[in-house]
């Protein structure tokens, strides 16, 4: 599947976002090392800190299905040209060895960012 196709799939996942407070609808696709894919969308809560990011939902869904190694996470946002993963989601990506992140880069364009640029010098499983 091409980067553009993964991004399009993330945008489709964003259509299921539950975001009545921010109205900022995000979707994410996790591509596991074996090629299997898992979707997530942000799920907000009236108690705002209880909100789940799209990436966290997708990574959690993959992990709960037994995935322990993730190759790529694609992130799409219906209401923005590009949505960069928040710090917490970047840290979740470290745990499962994400190698790159695909984000939007303006109309019709996508960007593949090596994970070392997304979160340099990270703290992870090998740090303990
Ligand atoms: N959000 C995500 O889903 N992923 C990110 O990486 C950044 C933020 C969501 C959380 C919240 O529902 C909305 O975007 C506004 O912060």
JSON list of N, CA and C in Angstrom, two decimals, residues 7 10-11 14 24-27 55 74-86 90 101-113:
[
{"chain": "A", "resi": 7, "resn": "UNK", "atom": "N", "xyz": [-2.38, 7.24, 3.99]},
{"chain": "A", "resi": 7, "resn": "UNK", "atom": "CA", "xyz": [-2.90, 8.53, 4.47]},
{"chain": "A", "resi": 7, "resn": "UNK", "atom": "C", "xyz": [-4.41, 8.63, 4.20]},
{"chain": "A", "resi": 10, "resn": "UNK", "atom": "N", "xyz": [-6.20, 6.73, 6.73]},
{"chain": "A", "resi": 10, "resn": "UNK", "atom": "CA", "xyz": [-6.25, 7.47, 8.00]},
{"chain": "A", "resi": 10, "resn": "UNK", "atom": "C", "xyz": [-7.34, 8.54, 7.96]},
{"chain": "A", "resi": 11, "resn": "UNK", "atom": "N", "xyz": [-7.47, 9.18, 6.81]},
{"chain": "A", "resi": 11, "resn": "UNK", "atom": "CA", "xyz": [-8.52, 10.21, 6.67]},
{"chain": "A", "resi": 11, "resn": "UNK", "atom": "C", "xyz": [-9.92, 9.57, 6.78]},
{"chain": "A", "resi": 14, "resn": "UNK", "atom": "N", "xyz": [-10.70, 8.95, 10.32]},
{"chain": "A", "resi": 14, "resn": "UNK", "atom": "CA", "xyz": [-11.04, 10.21, 11.02]},
{"chain": "A", "resi": 14, "resn": "UNK", "atom": "C", "xyz": [-12.54, 10.49, 10.96]},
{"chain": "A", "resi": 24, "resn": "UNK", "atom": "N", "xyz": [-12.05, 18.64, 16.15]},
{"chain": "A", "resi": 24, "resn": "UNK", "atom": "CA", "xyz": [-10.79, 18.37, 15.45]},
{"chain": "A", "resi": 24, "resn": "UNK", "atom": "C", "xyz": [-10.71, 16.86, 15.29]},
{"chain": "A", "resi": 25, "resn": "UNK", "atom": "N", "xyz": [-11.03, 16.39, 14.08]},
{"chain": "A", "resi": 25, "resn": "UNK", "atom": "CA", "xyz": [-11.21, 14.95, 13.86]},
{"chain": "A", "resi": 25, "resn": "UNK", "atom": "C", "xyz": [-9.97, 14.32, 13.25]},
{"chain": "A", "resi": 26, "resn": "UNK", "atom": "N", "xyz": [-9.41, 13.38, 14.00]},
{"chain": "A", "resi": 26, "resn": "UNK", "atom": "CA", "xyz": [-8.14, 12.76, 13.62]},
{"chain": "A", "resi": 26, "resn": "UNK", "atom": "C", "xyz": [-8.35, 11.25, 13.43]},
{"chain": "A", "resi": 27, "resn": "UNK", "atom": "N", "xyz": [-7.66, 10.71, 12.44]},
{"chain": "A", "resi": 27, "resn": "UNK", "atom": "CA", "xyz": [-7.66, 9.26, 12.23]},
{"chain": "A", "resi": 27, "resn": "UNK", "atom": "C", "xyz": [-6.22, 8.78, 12.14]},
{"chain": "A", "resi": 55, "resn": "UNK", "atom": "N", "xyz": [-3.99, 8.18, 17.45]},
{"chain": "A", "resi": 55, "resn": "UNK", "atom": "CA", "xyz": [-2.82, 7.30, 17.40]},
{"chain": "A", "resi": 55, "resn": "UNK", "atom": "C", "xyz": [-2.83, 6.33, 18.58]},
{"chain": "A", "resi": 74, "resn": "UNK", "atom": "N", "xyz": [0.27, 6.23, 10.12]},
{"chain": "A", "resi": 74, "resn": "UNK", "atom": "CA", "xyz": [-0.22, 7.32, 9.27]},
{"chain": "A", "resi": 74, "resn": "UNK", "atom": "C", "xyz": [-1.28, 8.10, 10.04]},
{"chain": "A", "resi": 75, "resn": "UNK", "atom": "N", "xyz": [-1.20, 9.42, 9.98]},
{"chain": "A", "resi": 75, "resn": "UNK", "atom": "CA", "xyz": [-2.13, 10.27, 10.72]},
{"chain": "A", "resi": 75, "resn": "UNK", "atom": "C", "xyz": [-2.80, 11.24, 9.76]},
{"chain": "A", "resi": 76, "resn": "UNK", "atom": "N", "xyz": [-4.12, 11.27, 9.82]},
{"chain": "A", "resi": 76, "resn": "UNK", "atom": "CA", "xyz": [-4.86, 12.20, 8.97]},
{"chain": "A", "resi": 76, "resn": "UNK", "atom": "C", "xyz": [-5.84, 13.00, 9.79]},
{"chain": "A", "resi": 77, "resn": "UNK", "atom": "N", "xyz": [-6.05, 14.23, 9.40]},
{"chain": "A", "resi": 77, "resn": "UNK", "atom": "CA", "xyz": [-6.94, 15.11, 10.13]},
{"chain": "A", "resi": 77, "resn": "UNK", "atom": "C", "xyz": [-7.91, 15.74, 9.14]},
{"chain": "A", "resi": 78, "resn": "UNK", "atom": "N", "xyz": [-9.21, 15.61, 9.40]},
{"chain": "A", "resi": 78, "resn": "UNK", "atom": "CA", "xyz": [-10.20, 16.13, 8.46]},
{"chain": "A", "resi": 78, "resn": "UNK", "atom": "C", "xyz": [-10.21, 17.65, 8.42]},
{"chain": "A", "resi": 79, "resn": "UNK", "atom": "N", "xyz": [-9.75, 18.27, 9.48]},
{"chain": "A", "resi": 79, "resn": "UNK", "atom": "CA", "xyz": [-9.94, 19.72, 9.64]},
{"chain": "A", "resi": 79, "resn": "UNK", "atom": "C", "xyz": [-8.62, 20.49, 9.60]},
{"chain": "A", "resi": 80, "resn": "UNK", "atom": "N", "xyz": [-7.57, 19.87, 9.09]},
{"chain": "A", "resi": 80, "resn": "UNK", "atom": "CA", "xyz": [-6.25, 20.50, 9.09]},
{"chain": "A", "resi": 80, "resn": "UNK", "atom": "C", "xyz": [-5.43, 19.85, 7.97]},
{"chain": "A", "resi": 81, "resn": "UNK", "atom": "N", "xyz": [-4.46, 20.57, 7.43]},
{"chain": "A", "resi": 81, "resn": "UNK", "atom": "CA", "xyz": [-3.62, 20.01, 6.38]},
{"chain": "A", "resi": 81, "resn": "UNK", "atom": "C", "xyz": [-2.74, 18.89, 6.90]},
{"chain": "A", "resi": 82, "resn": "UNK", "atom": "N", "xyz": [-2.23, 19.09, 8.10]},
{"chain": "A", "resi": 82, "resn": "UNK", "atom": "CA", "xyz": [-1.34, 18.10, 8.70]},
{"chain": "A", "resi": 82, "resn": "UNK", "atom": "C", "xyz": [-1.56, 18.08, 10.19]},
{"chain": "A", "resi": 83, "resn": "UNK", "atom": "N", "xyz": [-1.58, 16.89, 10.76]},
{"chain": "A", "resi": 83, "resn": "UNK", "atom": "CA", "xyz": [-1.70, 16.76, 12.20]},
{"chain": "A", "resi": 83, "resn": "UNK", "atom": "C", "xyz": [-0.49, 15.99, 12.69]},
{"chain": "A", "resi": 84, "resn": "UNK", "atom": "N", "xyz": [0.41, 16.65, 13.40]},
{"chain": "A", "resi": 84, "resn": "UNK", "atom": "CA", "xyz": [1.57, 15.96, 13.96]},
{"chain": "A", "resi": 84, "resn": "UNK", "atom": "C", "xyz": [1.16, 15.28, 15.26]},
{"chain": "A", "resi": 85, "resn": "UNK", "atom": "N", "xyz": [1.67, 14.08, 15.51]},
{"chain": "A", "resi": 85, "resn": "UNK", "atom": "CA", "xyz": [1.33, 13.38, 16.76]},
{"chain": "A", "resi": 85, "resn": "UNK", "atom": "C", "xyz": [1.77, 14.17, 17.98]},
{"chain": "A", "resi": 86, "resn": "UNK", "atom": "N", "xyz": [0.95, 14.11, 19.01]},
{"chain": "A", "resi": 86, "resn": "UNK", "atom": "CA", "xyz": [1.30, 14.82, 20.26]},
{"chain": "A", "resi": 86, "resn": "UNK", "atom": "C", "xyz": [2.44, 14.07, 20.96]},
{"chain": "A", "resi": 90, "resn": "UNK", "atom": "N", "xyz": [3.82, 10.16, 20.59]},
{"chain": "A", "resi": 90, "resn": "UNK", "atom": "CA", "xyz": [5.20, 9.87, 20.14]},
{"chain": "A", "resi": 90, "resn": "UNK", "atom": "C", "xyz": [5.85, 8.88, 21.09]},
{"chain": "A", "resi": 101, "resn": "UNK", "atom": "N", "xyz": [6.54, 8.00, 10.39]},
{"chain": "A", "resi": 101, "resn": "UNK", "atom": "CA", "xyz": [5.19, 8.54, 10.55]},
{"chain": "A", "resi": 101, "resn": "UNK", "atom": "C", "xyz": [4.82, 9.24, 9.25]},
{"chain": "A", "resi": 102, "resn": "UNK", "atom": "N", "xyz": [3.61, 8.96, 8.76]},
{"chain": "A", "resi": 102, "resn": "UNK", "atom": "CA", "xyz": [3.12, 9.62, 7.54]},
{"chain": "A", "resi": 102, "resn": "UNK", "atom": "C", "xyz": [2.08, 10.66, 7.95]},
{"chain": "A", "resi": 103, "resn": "UNK", "atom": "N", "xyz": [2.26, 11.87, 7.49]},
{"chain": "A", "resi": 103, "resn": "UNK", "atom": "CA", "xyz": [1.30, 12.94, 7.77]},
{"chain": "A", "resi": 103, "resn": "UNK", "atom": "C", "xyz": [0.96, 13.65, 6.47]},
{"chain": "A", "resi": 104, "resn": "UNK", "atom": "N", "xyz": [-0.09, 14.44, 6.51]},
{"chain": "A", "resi": 104, "resn": "UNK", "atom": "CA", "xyz": [-0.44, 15.26, 5.35]},
{"chain": "A", "resi": 104, "resn": "UNK", "atom": "C", "xyz": [0.58, 16.39, 5.19]},
{"chain": "A", "resi": 105, "resn": "UNK", "atom": "N", "xyz": [0.70, 16.86, 3.95]},
{"chain": "A", "resi": 105, "resn": "UNK", "atom": "CA", "xyz": [1.64, 17.95, 3.68]},
{"chain": "A", "resi": 105, "resn": "UNK", "atom": "C", "xyz": [1.00, 18.93, 2.71]},
{"chain": "A", "resi": 106, "resn": "UNK", "atom": "N", "xyz": [-0.24, 19.29, 3.01]},
{"chain": "A", "resi": 106, "resn": "UNK", "atom": "CA", "xyz": [-0.95, 20.21, 2.12]},
{"chain": "A", "resi": 106, "resn": "UNK", "atom": "C", "xyz": [-1.75, 19.43, 1.10]},
{"chain": "A", "resi": 107, "resn": "UNK", "atom": "N", "xyz": [-2.56, 20.13, 0.32]},
{"chain": "A", "resi": 107, "resn": "UNK", "atom": "CA", "xyz": [-3.49, 19.46, -0.60]},
{"chain": "A", "resi": 107, "resn": "UNK", "atom": "C", "xyz": [-2.80, 18.45, -1.52]},
{"chain": "A", "resi": 108, "resn": "UNK", "atom": "N", "xyz": [-3.26, 17.20, -1.43]},
{"chain": "A", "resi": 108, "resn": "UNK", "atom": "CA", "xyz": [-2.76, 16.16, -2.33]},
{"chain": "A", "resi": 108, "resn": "UNK", "atom": "C", "xyz": [-1.37, 15.63, -2.03]},
{"chain": "A", "resi": 109, "resn": "UNK", "atom": "N", "xyz": [-0.75, 16.08, -0.94]},
{"chain": "A", "resi": 109, "resn": "UNK", "atom": "CA", "xyz": [0.63, 15.66, -0.67]},
{"chain": "A", "resi": 109, "resn": "UNK", "atom": "C", "xyz": [0.74, 15.01, 0.71]},
{"chain": "A", "resi": 110, "resn": "UNK", "atom": "N", "xyz": [1.65, 14.05, 0.81]},
{"chain": "A", "resi": 110, "resn": "UNK", "atom": "CA", "xyz": [1.92, 13.43, 2.11]},
{"chain": "A", "resi": 110, "resn": "UNK", "atom": "C", "xyz": [3.43, 13.46, 2.36]},
{"chain": "A", "resi": 111, "resn": "UNK", "atom": "N", "xyz": [3.77, 13.32, 3.63]},
{"chain": "A", "resi": 111, "resn": "UNK", "atom": "CA", "xyz": [5.18, 13.37, 4.03]},
{"chain": "A", "resi": 111, "resn": "UNK", "atom": "C", "xyz": [5.47, 12.14, 4.89]},
{"chain": "A", "resi": 112, "resn": "UNK", "atom": "N", "xyz": [6.56, 11.46, 4.63]},
{"chain": "A", "resi": 112, "resn": "UNK", "atom": "CA", "xyz": [6.99, 10.33, 5.46]},
{"chain": "A", "resi": 112, "resn": "UNK", "atom": "C", "xyz": [8.18, 10.81, 6.29]},
{"chain": "A", "resi": 113, "resn": "UNK", "atom": "N", "xyz": [8.03, 10.79, 7.60]},
{"chain": "A", "resi": 113, "resn": "UNK", "atom": "CA", "xyz": [9.07, 11.33, 8.48]},
{"chain": "A", "resi": 113, "resn": "UNK", "atom": "C", "xyz": [9.73, 10.18, 9.24]}
]
